[in-house]
PDB file of C-alpha atoms in Angstrom:
ATOM      1  CA  ILE A   1      84.470 113.393 103.784  1.00  0.00           C
ATOM      2  CA  LEU A   2      86.978 113.191 100.850  1.00  0.00           C
ATOM      3  CA  PHE A   3      86.209 110.988  97.755  1.00  0.00           C
ATOM      4  CA  ILE A   4      89.043 110.044  95.519  1.00  0.00           C
ATOM      5  CA  GLY A   5      88.287 109.100  92.039  1.00  0.00           C
ATOM      6  CA  ASP A   6      89.407 105.747  90.423  1.00  0.00           C
ATOM      7  CA  ILE A   7      93.294 105.148  90.994  1.00  0.00           C
ATOM      8  CA  TYR A   8      94.917 104.040  87.982  1.00  0.00           C
ATOM      9  CA  GLY A   9      98.120 101.924  88.197  1.00  0.00           C
ATOM     10  CA  SER A  10     101.590 102.962  89.397  1.00  0.00           C
ATOM     11  CA  LEU A  11     101.204 106.343  88.379  1.00  0.00           C
ATOM     12  CA  GLY A  12      97.939 106.716  90.242  1.00  0.00           C
ATOM     13  CA  ARG A  13      99.595 105.273  93.414  1.00  0.00           C
ATOM     14  CA  GLU A  14     102.443 107.739  93.034  1.00  0.00           C
ATOM     15  CA  MET A  15      99.775 110.656  92.952  1.00  0.00           C
ATOM     16  CA  ILE A  16      98.231 109.390  96.228  1.00  0.00           C
ATOM     17  CA  LYS A  17     101.677 109.348  97.897  1.00  0.00           C
ATOM     18  CA  GLU A  18     102.536 112.726  96.603  1.00  0.00           C
ATOM     19  CA  LYS A  19      99.439 114.622  96.750  1.00  0.00           C
ATOM     20  CA  LEU A  20      97.088 113.204  99.210  1.00  0.00           C
ATOM     21  CA  PRO A  21      99.150 114.578 102.270  1.00  0.00           C
ATOM     22  CA  LYS A  22      98.891 117.924 101.074  1.00  0.00           C
ATOM     23  CA  ILE A  23      95.051 117.713 100.358  1.00  0.00           C
ATOM     24  CA  LYS A  24      94.746 116.335 103.998  1.00  0.00           C
ATOM     25  CA  GLU A  25      96.759 119.309 105.546  1.00  0.00           C
ATOM     26  CA  LYS A  26      94.696 121.826 103.582  1.00  0.00           C
ATOM     27  CA  TYR A  27      91.057 120.369 104.104  1.00  0.00           C
ATOM     28  CA  LYS A  28      91.523 118.209 107.022  1.00  0.00           C
ATOM     29  CA  PRO A  29      89.083 115.444 106.063  1.00  0.00           C
ATOM     30  CA  HIS A  30      87.726 113.295 108.743  1.00  0.00           C
ATOM     31  CA  PHE A  31      87.033 110.333 106.396  1.00  0.00           C
ATOM     32  CA  ILE A  32      88.437 109.430 103.126  1.00  0.00           C
ATOM     33  CA  ILE A  33      86.797 107.004 100.502  1.00  0.00           C
ATOM     34  CA  ALA A  34      88.736 105.952  97.369  1.00  0.00           C
ATOM     35  CA  ASN A  35      87.826 103.914  94.366  1.00  0.00           C
ATOM     36  CA  GLY A  36      90.658 101.230  93.937  1.00  0.00           C
ATOM     37  CA  GLU A  37      89.306  98.919  91.213  1.00  0.00           C
ATOM     38  CA  ASN A  38      92.285 100.036  88.737  1.00  0.00           C
ATOM     39  CA  ILE A  39      94.989 100.291  91.395  1.00  0.00           C
ATOM     40  CA  CYS A  40      96.875  97.093  90.322  1.00  0.00           C
ATOM     41  CA  HIS A  41      98.185  98.066  86.677  1.00  0.00           C
ATOM     42  CA  GLY A  42      94.535  99.227  85.555  1.00  0.00           C
ATOM     43  CA  LYS A  43      93.006  95.793  86.453  1.00  0.00           C
ATOM     44  CA  GLY A  44      91.608  95.018  89.935  1.00  0.00           C
ATOM     45  CA  ILE A  45      93.408  95.233  93.399  1.00  0.00           C
ATOM     46  CA  ASN A  46      95.621  92.952  95.342  1.00  0.00           C
ATOM     47  CA  GLU A  47      96.220  92.885  99.000  1.00  0.00           C
ATOM     48  CA  LYS A  48      99.616  94.835  98.628  1.00  0.00           C
ATOM     49  CA  TYR A  49      97.869  97.827  97.251  1.00  0.00           C
ATOM     50  CA  TYR A  50      94.866  97.636  99.370  1.00  0.00           C
ATOM     51  CA  LYS A  51      97.254  97.753 102.449  1.00  0.00           C
ATOM     52  CA  PHE A  52      99.113 100.620 100.804  1.00  0.00           C
ATOM     53  CA  LEU A  53      95.821 102.688 100.656  1.00  0.00           C
ATOM     54  CA  LEU A  54      94.964 101.996 104.304  1.00  0.00           C
ATOM     55  CA  GLU A  55      98.528 103.114 104.965  1.00  0.00           C
ATOM     56  CA  GLN A  56      97.895 106.466 103.168  1.00  0.00           C
ATOM     57  CA  GLY A  57      94.801 107.064 105.271  1.00  0.00           C
ATOM     58  CA  VAL A  58      92.020 105.817 103.143  1.00  0.00           C
ATOM     59  CA  ASN A  59      89.310 104.425 105.407  1.00  0.00           C
ATOM     60  CA  VAL A  60      87.057 102.482 102.847  1.00  0.00           C
ATOM     61  CA  ILE A  61      88.055 101.321  99.401  1.00  0.00           C
ATOM     62  CA  THR A  62      85.213 100.699  96.835  1.00  0.00           C
ATOM     63  CA  LEU A  63      85.503  98.491  93.435  1.00  0.00           C
ATOM     64  CA  GLY A  64      83.467  98.205  90.376  1.00  0.00           C
ATOM     65  CA  ASN A  65      83.331  96.085  87.207  1.00  0.00           C
ATOM     66  CA  HIS A  66      87.014  95.286  87.454  1.00  0.00           C
ATOM     67  CA  THR A  67      86.515  93.732  90.969  1.00  0.00           C
ATOM     68  CA  TRP A  68      87.610  90.374  89.809  1.00  0.00           C
ATOM     69  CA  ASP A  69      90.313  91.116  87.176  1.00  0.00           C
ATOM     70  CA  ASN A  70      93.064  90.351  89.868  1.00  0.00           C
ATOM     71  CA  ARG A  71      92.147  86.921  91.211  1.00  0.00           C
ATOM     72  CA  SER A  72      94.333  87.511  94.416  1.00  0.00           C
ATOM     73  CA  VAL A  73      91.377  89.653  95.651  1.00  0.00           C
ATOM     74  CA  PHE A  74      89.574  86.306  96.443  1.00  0.00           C
ATOM     75  CA  ASP A  75      92.002  85.475  99.016  1.00  0.00           C
ATOM     76  CA  PHE A  76      91.294  88.567 101.284  1.00  0.00           C
ATOM     77  CA  ILE A  77      88.077  90.334 100.265  1.00  0.00           C
ATOM     78  CA  ASP A  78      86.026  88.169 102.751  1.00  0.00           C
ATOM     79  CA  ASP A  79      88.141  89.044 105.567  1.00  0.00           C
ATOM     80  CA  THR A  80      87.849  92.739 105.377  1.00  0.00           C
ATOM     81  CA  ASP A  81      85.567  95.672 106.286  1.00  0.00           C
ATOM     82  CA  LYS A  82      87.213  98.180 104.529  1.00  0.00           C
ATOM     83  CA  LEU A  83      86.939  96.901 101.029  1.00  0.00           C
ATOM     84  CA  ILE A  84      83.525  96.469  99.214  1.00  0.00           C
ATOM     85  CA  ARG A  85      82.261  95.563  95.739  1.00  0.00           C
ATOM     86  CA  PRO A  86      79.078  96.530  94.139  1.00  0.00           C
ATOM     87  CA  ALA A  87      76.443  95.338  96.207  1.00  0.00           C
ATOM     88  CA  ASN A  88      73.993  94.212  93.154  1.00  0.00           C
ATOM     89  CA  PHE A  89      76.506  91.689  92.065  1.00  0.00           C
ATOM     90  CA  PRO A  90      74.928  87.965  92.369  1.00  0.00           C
ATOM     91  CA  ASP A  91      74.769  87.154  96.209  1.00  0.00           C
ATOM     92  CA  SER A  92      76.959  84.290  95.575  1.00  0.00           C
ATOM     93  CA  ASN A  93      80.012  86.372  94.938  1.00  0.00           C
ATOM     94  CA  PRO A  94      82.587  86.800  97.618  1.00  0.00           C
ATOM     95  CA  GLY A  95      82.695  90.225  99.469  1.00  0.00           C
ATOM     96  CA  LYS A  96      79.878  92.639 100.375  1.00  0.00           C
ATOM     97  CA  GLY A  97      78.552  96.006  99.182  1.00  0.00           C
ATOM     98  CA  LEU A  98      77.672  97.661 102.439  1.00  0.00           C
ATOM     99  CA  THR A  99      79.997  98.424 105.367  1.00  0.00           C
ATOM    100  CA  PHE A 100      80.232 100.343 108.281  1.00  0.00           C
ATOM    101  CA  VAL A 101      83.044 102.322 109.807  1.00  0.00           C
ATOM    102  CA  LYS A 102      83.554 104.132 113.296  1.00  0.00           C
ATOM    103  CA  PHE A 103      84.741 107.631 113.366  1.00  0.00           C
ATOM    104  CA  ASN A 104      84.980 109.163 116.824  1.00  0.00           C
ATOM    105  CA  ALA A 105      81.420 109.109 118.027  1.00  0.00           C
ATOM    106  CA  TYR A 106      79.755 108.422 114.664  1.00  0.00           C
ATOM    107  CA  GLU A 107      79.487 105.617 112.322  1.00  0.00           C
ATOM    108  CA  VAL A 108      79.571 106.032 108.650  1.00  0.00           C
ATOM    109  CA  ALA A 109      77.954 103.597 106.189  1.00  0.00           C
ATOM    110  CA  VAL A 110      79.291 103.070 102.594  1.00  0.00           C
ATOM    111  CA  ILE A 111      77.575 101.392  99.823  1.00  0.00           C
ATOM    112  CA  SER A 112      78.782 100.479  96.518  1.00  0.00           C
ATOM    113  CA  ILE A 113      76.383  99.778  93.791  1.00  0.00           C
ATOM    114  CA  GLN A 114      76.985  99.217  89.632  1.00  0.00           C
ATOM    115  CA  GLY A 115      74.967 100.752  86.859  1.00  0.00           C
ATOM    116  CA  ARG A 116      73.494  98.514  84.162  1.00  0.00           C
ATOM    117  CA  THR A 117      73.539 100.912  81.205  1.00  0.00           C
ATOM    118  CA  PHE A 118      76.381  99.669  78.755  1.00  0.00           C
ATOM    119  CA  MET A 119      77.758  97.792  81.839  1.00  0.00           C
ATOM    120  CA  PRO A 120      78.318  94.117  82.714  1.00  0.00           C
ATOM    121  CA  MET A 121      75.043  92.296  83.548  1.00  0.00           C
ATOM    122  CA  SER A 122      74.124  92.861  87.288  1.00  0.00           C
ATOM    123  CA  ASN A 123      70.852  92.998  89.623  1.00  0.00           C
ATOM    124  CA  CYS A 124      68.856  96.012  89.647  1.00  0.00           C
ATOM    125  CA  PRO A 125      70.547  98.859  91.453  1.00  0.00           C
ATOM    126  CA  PHE A 126      67.544 100.569  92.527  1.00  0.00           C
ATOM    127  CA  GLU A 127      65.988  97.683  94.221  1.00  0.00           C
ATOM    128  CA  LYS A 128      69.213  96.749  95.904  1.00  0.00           C
ATOM    129  CA  VAL A 129      70.194 100.379  97.276  1.00  0.00           C
ATOM    130  CA  ASP A 130      66.733 100.648  98.751  1.00  0.00           C
ATOM    131  CA  LYS A 131      67.200  97.407 101.009  1.00  0.00           C
ATOM    132  CA  LEU A 132      70.739  98.474 101.972  1.00  0.00           C
ATOM    133  CA  ILE A 133      69.692 102.186 103.025  1.00  0.00           C
ATOM    134  CA  GLU A 134      66.872 100.574 105.019  1.00  0.00           C
ATOM    135  CA  GLU A 135      69.745  98.296 106.653  1.00  0.00           C
ATOM    136  CA  ALA A 136      71.970 101.540 107.022  1.00  0.00           C
ATOM    137  CA  LYS A 137      69.739 103.656 108.714  1.00  0.00           C
ATOM    138  CA  LYS A 138      69.087 101.118 111.747  1.00  0.00           C
ATOM    139  CA  ARG A 139      72.535 102.225 112.612  1.00  0.00           C
ATOM    140  CA  THR A 140      73.558 105.808 111.188  1.00  0.00           C
ATOM    141  CA  ASN A 141      72.032 108.718 109.094  1.00  0.00           C
ATOM    142  CA  ILE A 142      75.470 109.065 107.633  1.00  0.00           C
ATOM    143  CA  ILE A 143      75.339 107.157 104.364  1.00  0.00           C
ATOM    144  CA  PHE A 144      77.464 107.346 101.108  1.00  0.00           C
ATOM    145  CA  VAL A 145      76.913 105.654  97.747  1.00  0.00           C
ATOM    146  CA  ASP A 146      79.429 104.910  95.254  1.00  0.00           C
ATOM    147  CA  PHE A 147      77.502 104.498  92.045  1.00  0.00           C
ATOM    148  CA  HIS A 148      79.972 102.883  89.426  1.00  0.00           C
ATOM    149  CA  ALA A 149      78.086 103.531  86.141  1.00  0.00           C
ATOM    150  CA  GLU A 150      78.622 104.621  82.597  1.00  0.00           C
ATOM    151  CA  ALA A 151      75.483 106.632  81.672  1.00  0.00           C
ATOM    152  CA  THR A 152      75.346 110.283  83.165  1.00  0.00           C
ATOM    153  CA  SER A 153      71.456 109.591  82.820  1.00  0.00           C
ATOM    154  CA  GLU A 154      71.520 106.659  84.936  1.00  0.00           C
ATOM    155  CA  LYS A 155      73.595 108.353  87.666  1.00  0.00           C
ATOM    156  CA  ARG A 156      71.726 111.581  87.517  1.00  0.00           C
ATOM    157  CA  ALA A 157      68.336 109.477  87.923  1.00  0.00           C
ATOM    158  CA  MET A 158      69.841 107.609  90.885  1.00  0.00           C
ATOM    159  CA  GLY A 159      71.010 110.576  92.487  1.00  0.00           C
ATOM    160  CA  PHE A 160      67.326 112.138  92.430  1.00  0.00           C
ATOM    161  CA  TYR A 161      65.988 108.562  93.506  1.00  0.00           C
ATOM    162  CA  LEU A 162      68.087 108.594  96.583  1.00  0.00           C
ATOM    163  CA  ASP A 163      67.777 112.556  97.258  1.00  0.00           C
ATOM    164  CA  GLY A 164      67.107 113.136 101.075  1.00  0.00           C
ATOM    165  CA  ARG A 165      67.726 109.577 101.847  1.00  0.00           C
ATOM    166  CA  VAL A 166      71.653 109.435 101.818  1.00  0.00           C
ATOM    167  CA  SER A 167      74.109 112.055 102.711  1.00  0.00           C
ATOM    168  CA  ALA A 168      76.051 112.026  99.209  1.00  0.00           C
ATOM    169  CA  LEU A 169      75.929 109.961  96.032  1.00  0.00           C
ATOM    170  CA  TYR A 170      78.937 110.189  93.834  1.00  0.00           C
ATOM    171  CA  GLY A 171      79.697 108.635  90.526  1.00  0.00           C
ATOM    172  CA  THR A 172      82.860 106.613  89.742  1.00  0.00           C
ATOM    173  CA  HIS A 173      83.787 104.523  86.434  1.00  0.00           C
ATOM    174  CA  THR A 174      83.951 106.936  83.604  1.00  0.00           C
ATOM    175  CA  HIS A 175      87.322 108.426  84.857  1.00  0.00           C
ATOM    176  CA  THR A 176      86.181 111.818  83.358  1.00  0.00           C
ATOM    177  CA  GLN A 177      85.546 114.369  86.369  1.00  0.00           C
ATOM    178  CA  THR A 178      82.273 116.323  85.813  1.00  0.00           C
ATOM    179  CA  SER A 179      81.942 119.875  87.039  1.00  0.00           C
ATOM    180  CA  ASP A 180      78.069 119.240  88.472  1.00  0.00           C
ATOM    181  CA  ASN A 181      78.965 118.842  92.172  1.00  0.00           C
ATOM    182  CA  GLN A 182      75.875 120.066  93.889  1.00  0.00           C
ATOM    183  CA  ILE A 183      73.560 119.726  96.783  1.00  0.00           C
ATOM    184  CA  LEU A 184      70.194 118.275  95.598  1.00  0.00           C
ATOM    185  CA  PRO A 185      66.614 119.574  96.732  1.00  0.00           C
ATOM    186  CA  ASN A 186      66.376 117.504  99.750  1.00  0.00           C
ATOM    187  CA  GLY A 187      69.821 117.624 100.967  1.00  0.00           C
ATOM    188  CA  THR A 188      71.995 114.734  99.253  1.00  0.00           C
ATOM    189  CA  GLY A 189      75.234 115.761  98.043  1.00  0.00           C
ATOM    190  CA  TYR A 190      75.900 114.790  94.363  1.00  0.00           C
ATOM    191  CA  ILE A 191      78.530 114.680  91.574  1.00  0.00           C
ATOM    192  CA  THR A 192      78.089 112.688  88.283  1.00  0.00           C
ATOM    193  CA  ASP A 193      81.723 111.589  88.050  1.00  0.00           C
ATOM    194  CA  ILE A 194      84.692 112.400  90.675  1.00  0.00           C
ATOM    195  CA  GLY A 195      87.275 111.708  88.056  1.00  0.00           C
ATOM    196  CA  MET A 196      90.323 109.800  88.047  1.00  0.00           C
ATOM    197  CA  THR A 197      93.913 109.560  89.914  1.00  0.00           C
ATOM    198  CA  GLY A 198      96.552 108.664  87.150  1.00  0.00           C
ATOM    199  CA  PRO A 199      98.088 109.882  83.844  1.00  0.00           C
ATOM    200  CA  TYR A 200      96.721 113.319  82.973  1.00  0.00           C
ATOM    201  CA  TYR A 201      97.455 112.991  79.010  1.00  0.00           C
ATOM    202  CA  SER A 202      95.674 109.642  78.727  1.00  0.00           C
ATOM    203  CA  VAL A 203      92.394 108.047  77.791  1.00  0.00           C
ATOM    204  CA  LEU A 204      91.007 106.847  81.146  1.00  0.00           C
ATOM    205  CA  GLY A 205      94.346 106.105  82.142  1.00  0.00           C
ATOM    206  CA  VAL A 206      95.655 104.145  79.254  1.00  0.00           C
ATOM    207  CA  SER A 207      98.142 105.572  76.806  1.00  0.00           C
ATOM    208  CA  PRO A 208      96.406 107.203  74.128  1.00  0.00           C
ATOM    209  CA  LYS A 209      98.403 105.538  71.064  1.00  0.00           C
ATOM    210  CA  CYS A 210      96.817 102.229  72.583  1.00  0.00           C
ATOM    211  CA  ILE A 211      93.188 103.278  72.580  1.00  0.00           C
ATOM    212  CA  ILE A 212      93.494 104.724  69.304  1.00  0.00           C
ATOM    213  CA  GLU A 213      95.019 101.693  67.647  1.00  0.00           C
ATOM    214  CA  LYS A 214      92.198  99.615  69.241  1.00  0.00           C
ATOM    215  CA  LEU A 215      89.443 101.850  67.856  1.00  0.00           C
ATOM    216  CA  LYS A 216      90.956 101.993  64.426  1.00  0.00           C
ATOM    217  CA  THR A 217      91.849  98.227  64.020  1.00  0.00           C
ATOM    218  CA  GLY A 218      89.310  96.597  66.495  1.00  0.00           C
ATOM    219  CA  LEU A 219      91.960  94.191  67.539  1.00  0.00           C
ATOM    220  CA  PRO A 220      93.293  93.345  70.946  1.00  0.00           C
ATOM    221  CA  VAL A 221      95.732  95.660  72.380  1.00  0.00           C
ATOM    222  CA  LYS A 222      97.885  95.554  75.347  1.00  0.00           C
ATOM    223  CA  PHE A 223      96.985  98.464  77.353  1.00  0.00           C
ATOM    224  CA  VAL A 224     100.077 100.589  78.718  1.00  0.00           C
ATOM    225  CA  ASN A 225     100.618 103.802  80.676  1.00  0.00           C
ATOM    226  CA  ASP A 226     102.849 106.684  79.552  1.00  0.00           C
ATOM    227  CA  ASP A 227     105.188 108.576  81.944  1.00  0.00           C
ATOM    228  CA  GLY A 228     104.268 112.259  82.239  1.00  0.00           C
ATOM    229  CA  PRO A 229     102.206 114.605  84.290  1.00  0.00           C
ATOM    230  CA  CYS A 230      99.346 112.997  86.535  1.00  0.00           C
ATOM    231  CA  VAL A 231      96.344 114.428  88.403  1.00  0.00           C
ATOM    232  CA  LEU A 232      94.651 113.452  91.453  1.00  0.00           C
ATOM    233  CA  GLU A 233      90.842 114.177  91.293  1.00  0.00           C
ATOM    234  CA  GLY A 234      87.793 113.761  93.751  1.00  0.00           C
ATOM    235  CA  CYS A 235      85.281 115.729  95.787  1.00  0.00           C
ATOM    236  CA  LEU A 236      84.960 116.801  99.399  1.00  0.00           C
ATOM    237  CA  PHE A 237      81.603 116.944 100.849  1.00  0.00           C
ATOM    238  CA  GLU A 238      80.871 118.608 104.400  1.00  0.00           C
ATOM    239  CA  ILE A 239      78.114 116.820 106.117  1.00  0.00           C
ATOM    240  CA  ASP A 240      75.942 117.742 109.001  1.00  0.00           C
ATOM    241  CA  ASN A 241      76.267 115.138 111.755  1.00  0.00           C
ATOM    242  CA  LYS A 242      72.871 115.691 113.069  1.00  0.00           C
ATOM    243  CA  THR A 243      70.859 115.326 109.752  1.00  0.00           C
ATOM    244  CA  GLY A 244      73.088 113.402 107.667  1.00  0.00           C
ATOM    245  CA  LYS A 245      72.684 115.834 104.768  1.00  0.00           C
ATOM    246  CA  THR A 246      75.188 117.745 102.728  1.00  0.00           C
ATOM    247  CA  VAL A 247      75.906 121.389 103.600  1.00  0.00           C
ATOM    248  CA  ASP A 248      78.882 122.217 101.165  1.00  0.00           C
ATOM    249  CA  THR A 249      80.832 120.465  98.381  1.00  0.00           C
ATOM    250  CA  VAL A 250      84.577 121.289  96.869  1.00  0.00           C
ATOM    251  CA  LEU A 251      85.717 119.874  93.595  1.00  0.00           C
ATOM    252  CA  ILE A 252      89.338 118.607  94.093  1.00  0.00           C
ATOM    253  CA  ARG A 253      91.832 118.342  91.221  1.00  0.00           C
ATOM    254  CA  ARG A 254      95.756 118.406  91.863  1.00  0.00           C
TER     255      ARG A 254
END
């Protein structure tokens, strides 16, 4: 299973077109999950780029705190099983946070949840994920969790909380790849953050000069991207399809 870090804007989309075929050729992943909440100019996702990712071979697309930044998402999020937003958003929100996708004889469950430390208000991710895992296990033991969170401590805690109950938990949101990909004691694959797909010389995908100006002045600044070298980051997990546990993990950076 290949997880691809937050795809940022047009440069991120170009990296998907350029590098994903080569990664698929080398590692031959059976299933691909990507975070697409920044794919539309850094703010949300629209139907055009949702379909673009499907055409590139992505099986499930997860979102996060930028889910509603592009209002066109309201037009199609309820009509697809391949796009999910954090499950611990209010229940009245469109979309869902758990989906099942068939792969050959197997069924894969993907869950999206969002952290609460330094993040917009949401319901308790621990309580919500418990309910979704219980629901998922009625159909499959291959379960993946995208934990879209800011604090490394919250992500680590969630990893140990779910250890042995899900196949893998991977972090998104901070756009900075961590080197702690591992298998936790009870067999759950884990990484604090799988990183970003977009401009390499940037601050989380945004031109450094924009962020520096914002931090120095405290004034609103229009975020732009600089041309230049880009990166595709993610993580590959090998799963025992009988136990649903992780048996190997490989960090991806191109």
